[in-house]
Coordinates of C-alpha atoms in Angstrom, one line a residue:
M19 CA 0.0 0.0 0.0
K20 CA 1.3 3.4 -0.9
K21 CA 1.8 5.8 2.0
Q22 CA 1.7 9.5 2.4
I23 CA 5.1 11.1 1.9
L24 CA 6.8 12.9 4.7
I25 CA 8.1 16.2 3.2
F26 CA 10.5 18.5 4.9
A27 CA 11.5 21.9 3.5
A28 CA 10.3 20.9 0.1
I29 CA 10.9 24.1 -1.7
V30 CA 14.7 23.6 -1.6
C31 CA 14.3 20.7 -3.9
G32 CA 11.9 22.3 -6.3
M33 CA 8.8 20.4 -5.3
T34 CA 5.8 21.6 -7.3
Y35 CA 2.8 19.3 -7.1
T36 CA 0.7 17.5 -4.5
T37 CA -2.9 16.2 -4.2
T38 CA -2.7 15.3 -0.5
A39 CA -5.3 17.1 1.6
Y40 CA -3.3 16.9 4.8
A41 CA -0.3 19.0 6.0
Q42 CA 2.8 17.2 4.7
F43 CA 5.6 19.3 6.1
K44 CA 7.0 17.3 9.0
I45 CA 10.4 16.7 10.6
G46 CA 11.4 13.2 11.4
G47 CA 13.8 11.6 13.8
K48 CA 17.1 12.1 11.9
K49 CA 18.7 15.5 11.9
I50 CA 20.0 17.0 8.7
N51 CA 23.4 18.3 9.6
V52 CA 22.9 21.7 8.0
G53 CA 25.3 22.9 10.7
K54 CA 28.2 21.8 8.6
V55 CA 27.8 25.0 6.5
V56 CA 26.6 27.2 9.3
Q57 CA 29.0 29.5 11.3
A58 CA 27.4 30.8 14.5
G59 CA 27.4 34.5 14.8
T60 CA 27.7 35.1 11.0
D61 CA 24.5 33.3 10.0
A62 CA 23.2 36.2 7.9
A63 CA 26.5 36.6 6.0
K64 CA 26.8 32.9 5.4
A65 CA 23.3 32.7 4.0
I66 CA 24.2 35.4 1.4
T67 CA 27.3 33.5 0.4
L68 CA 26.0 29.9 0.3
S69 CA 27.9 28.3 -2.5
D70 CA 26.7 25.6 -4.9
A71 CA 28.8 23.1 -2.9
D72 CA 27.0 24.2 0.3
I73 CA 23.6 23.7 -1.3
A74 CA 24.7 20.3 -2.7
A75 CA 25.9 19.2 0.7
M76 CA 22.7 20.2 2.4
S77 CA 20.6 18.6 -0.4
K78 CA 22.6 15.4 -0.1
E79 CA 21.9 15.2 3.7
Y80 CA 18.3 16.1 3.1
M81 CA 18.0 13.3 0.5
Q82 CA 19.5 10.8 2.9
W83 CA 16.8 11.8 5.4
M84 CA 14.1 11.6 2.7
D85 CA 15.2 8.2 1.4
T86 CA 15.4 6.9 5.0
H87 CA 11.9 8.1 6.0
N88 CA 10.0 7.3 2.8
P89 CA 9.4 4.0 1.0
L90 CA 11.9 4.0 -1.9
T91 CA 10.8 1.5 -4.5
K92 CA 13.2 -1.4 -5.4
P93 CA 14.5 -1.9 -9.0
D94 CA 12.6 -5.2 -9.5
T95 CA 9.2 -3.7 -8.8
E96 CA 6.8 -2.4 -11.5
Y97 CA 7.7 1.2 -10.6
G98 CA 11.4 0.4 -10.5
K99 CA 11.4 -1.2 -13.9
R100 CA 9.4 1.7 -15.4
L101 CA 11.8 4.2 -13.8
E102 CA 14.8 2.4 -15.4
K103 CA 13.1 2.4 -18.8
L104 CA 12.5 6.1 -18.5
T105 CA 15.7 7.4 -16.9
G106 CA 18.3 4.6 -17.2
H107 CA 20.1 6.4 -20.0
I108 CA 20.2 9.8 -18.3
K109 CA 23.3 10.2 -16.1
E110 CA 23.8 14.0 -16.5
V111 CA 21.7 17.0 -17.5
D112 CA 23.4 20.3 -18.4
G113 CA 26.5 19.4 -16.3
L114 CA 24.4 18.2 -13.3
K115 CA 24.9 14.6 -12.4
V116 CA 21.5 13.1 -11.7
N117 CA 20.2 10.1 -9.9
F118 CA 16.5 8.9 -9.9
G119 CA 14.2 7.2 -7.5
V120 CA 10.5 6.5 -6.9
Y121 CA 8.7 6.9 -3.6
E122 CA 5.8 4.4 -3.3
V123 CA 3.5 7.1 -1.9
I124 CA 0.1 8.4 -3.0
D125 CA 1.2 12.0 -3.6
V126 CA 1.0 13.4 -7.2
N127 CA 4.5 14.9 -6.9
A128 CA 8.1 15.0 -8.1
F129 CA 11.1 17.1 -7.1
A130 CA 14.8 17.6 -7.8
C131 CA 17.5 18.6 -5.3
G132 CA 20.7 20.6 -5.7
D133 CA 22.8 17.4 -5.4
G134 CA 21.1 16.0 -8.6
S135 CA 18.7 13.7 -6.8
V136 CA 15.4 13.4 -8.6
R137 CA 12.5 11.7 -6.9
I138 CA 9.1 10.8 -8.4
C139 CA 6.1 9.8 -6.3
A140 CA 4.1 6.8 -7.4
G141 CA 0.9 8.8 -7.4
L142 CA 2.3 10.9 -10.2
M143 CA 3.3 7.8 -12.2
D144 CA -0.1 6.4 -11.7
I145 CA -1.9 9.2 -13.4
M146 CA 0.6 10.2 -16.1
T147 CA 2.0 8.7 -19.2
D148 CA 5.7 8.1 -19.6
D149 CA 6.2 11.3 -21.6
E150 CA 4.2 13.4 -19.1
V151 CA 6.2 12.0 -16.2
M152 CA 9.5 12.9 -17.9
A153 CA 8.2 16.4 -18.7
V154 CA 7.5 17.0 -15.0
V155 CA 11.0 15.6 -14.3
G156 CA 12.4 18.1 -16.7
H157 CA 10.5 20.9 -15.1
E158 CA 11.9 20.0 -11.7
I159 CA 15.4 19.7 -12.9
G160 CA 14.9 23.1 -14.5
H161 CA 14.4 24.7 -11.1
V162 CA 17.8 23.3 -10.0
I163 CA 19.6 24.4 -13.3
H164 CA 18.1 27.9 -13.0
T165 CA 19.3 28.1 -9.4
D166 CA 15.7 28.6 -8.1
S167 CA 16.3 25.9 -5.4
K168 CA 19.6 27.6 -4.3
D169 CA 17.9 31.0 -4.1
A170 CA 15.0 29.6 -2.1
M171 CA 17.4 28.0 0.3
K172 CA 19.4 31.2 0.7
S173 CA 16.2 33.2 1.4
A174 CA 14.7 30.7 3.8
Y175 CA 18.0 30.1 5.6
L176 CA 18.5 33.9 6.1
R177 CA 15.0 34.3 7.5
S178 CA 15.4 31.4 9.9
A179 CA 19.0 32.0 10.9
V180 CA 18.5 35.7 11.6
K181 CA 16.2 34.7 14.5
N182 CA 19.2 33.2 16.3
A183 CA 22.2 35.1 15.0
A184 CA 21.8 37.8 17.7
G185 CA 22.4 35.4 20.5
A186 CA 25.5 33.7 19.0
A187 CA 28.5 34.1 21.2
S188 CA 31.3 32.7 19.0
S189 CA 32.2 32.0 15.4
T190 CA 32.7 28.3 15.8
V191 CA 30.9 25.9 13.5
S192 CA 28.0 24.2 15.3
K193 CA 25.1 22.0 14.5
L194 CA 21.7 23.6 14.2
T195 CA 19.3 22.8 17.0
D196 CA 15.9 21.2 16.5
S197 CA 14.3 24.6 16.9
E198 CA 16.6 26.1 14.3
L199 CA 15.8 23.3 11.9
G200 CA 12.2 23.8 12.6
A201 CA 12.5 27.5 11.8
M202 CA 14.3 26.6 8.6
A203 CA 11.6 24.1 7.7
E204 CA 8.9 26.7 8.4
A205 CA 10.6 29.3 6.2
L206 CA 11.1 26.8 3.3
A207 CA 7.6 25.4 3.6
G208 CA 6.2 28.9 3.3
A209 CA 8.2 29.8 0.2
Q210 CA 6.9 29.7 -3.3
Y211 CA 8.4 30.0 -6.7
S212 CA 7.5 33.1 -8.7
Q213 CA 5.4 32.9 -11.8
K214 CA 8.5 33.7 -13.8
Q215 CA 10.5 30.9 -12.2
E216 CA 7.6 28.4 -12.9
T217 CA 7.3 29.6 -16.5
E218 CA 11.0 29.2 -17.1
A219 CA 10.9 25.7 -15.5
D220 CA 8.0 24.9 -17.9
D221 CA 10.1 26.0 -20.8
Y222 CA 13.0 23.8 -19.6
G223 CA 10.6 20.9 -19.3
F224 CA 9.5 21.5 -22.9
E225 CA 13.0 21.6 -24.2
F226 CA 13.9 18.6 -22.0
S227 CA 11.1 16.7 -23.7
I228 CA 12.3 17.7 -27.2
K229 CA 15.9 16.7 -26.5
N230 CA 14.8 13.3 -25.2
N231 CA 12.5 12.7 -28.2
L232 CA 9.3 12.8 -26.2
N233 CA 5.9 14.1 -27.2
P234 CA 6.2 17.9 -27.7
Y235 CA 2.8 18.2 -26.0
A236 CA 4.0 16.3 -22.9
M237 CA 4.6 19.5 -20.8
Y238 CA 1.2 20.8 -21.8
N239 CA -0.6 17.5 -21.1
A240 CA 1.0 17.2 -17.7
L241 CA 0.2 20.7 -16.6
N242 CA -3.4 20.4 -18.0
K243 CA -3.9 17.1 -16.2
L244 CA -2.8 18.8 -12.9
L245 CA -5.1 21.7 -13.5
E246 CA -8.0 19.4 -14.2
L247 CA -7.2 17.5 -11.0
S248 CA -7.2 20.7 -9.0
A249 CA -10.7 21.4 -10.2
E250 CA -11.8 18.0 -8.9
A251 CA -10.0 18.2 -5.6
P252 CA -11.9 19.1 -2.3
K253 CA -12.0 22.9 -1.8
E254 CA -10.0 22.7 1.5
S255 CA -7.3 20.4 0.1
K256 CA -3.8 21.6 -0.1
F257 CA -3.8 20.9 -3.8
Q258 CA -6.8 23.1 -4.4
K259 CA -5.4 25.9 -2.2
M260 CA -2.1 25.7 -4.1
F261 CA -3.7 26.2 -7.5
S262 CA -6.2 28.8 -6.3
S263 CA -3.2 30.8 -5.1
H264 CA -1.7 30.7 -8.6
P265 CA -4.3 32.2 -10.8
D266 CA -2.0 32.2 -13.8
T267 CA -1.8 28.4 -13.9
A268 CA -4.3 28.3 -16.8
K269 CA -2.0 30.7 -18.6
R270 CA 0.9 28.4 -18.1
V271 CA -1.2 25.5 -19.6
A272 CA -2.1 27.7 -22.6
R273 CA 1.5 28.8 -23.1
A274 CA 2.8 25.2 -23.0
K275 CA 0.3 24.3 -25.8
E276 CA 1.3 27.3 -27.9
K277 CA 5.0 26.3 -27.6
A278 CA 4.1 22.8 -28.7
D279 CA 1.9 24.0 -31.6
E280 CA 4.7 26.3 -32.8
Y281 CA 7.3 23.5 -32.6
M282 CA 5.1 21.2 -34.6
K283 CA 4.3 23.9 -37.2
N284 CA 8.0 24.6 -37.7
K285 CA 8.8 21.0 -38.0
Q286 CA 6.5 20.5 -41.0

């Protein structure tokens, strides 16, 4: 039986979709040692100067936590075999080394982290075709390539770290406390990508589809399917609230179709 996924600080990994009606942002038993890149007393400055390596290190620890606390499908399962068929030939995307996995959870979701980890939820695979799944994967990778994930991490870290920087007594490296991690999670969970960032990720998903010889309409079909699902979701569900807070979603769907139409016209 597929379970609900435990999501922590999802925006850092470019997470975009969910149909689950319950609050999903939770912190589990294992700490993510974000403290390795945190210098007490200079939190704000460190947030500004977080490097790609810092983000990758945090993302790696985050993914270790996620893979420990969520049911990662095995290679010999139906989902595992489908994943291998879709992504087995993809080792690197625009210089980013990638690795893929499927969580056997009900969420209609996918995300990519700064360390190149890409995770697809079984719920997404259940409702989408192979090409649609890969278009969503391309969209999520686009958030990482465009540094959206890094920028979101910087912003959230700054907002959470500032709360404690004033009380720091030294400049020694220290682990973040549970409360500091909670503040970080709260800041990340409350973050959202801008319409511009989402549109650029849509474009990346479209180009990703073309480069991988997928259906040019895959990005459009995936977005349109999600929009239709939002209309069917309960009014108080997180999925419905997410889409109601993004009134330009329909415009994104229309734009994705226009790009596919133009591509097909030029191809003739």
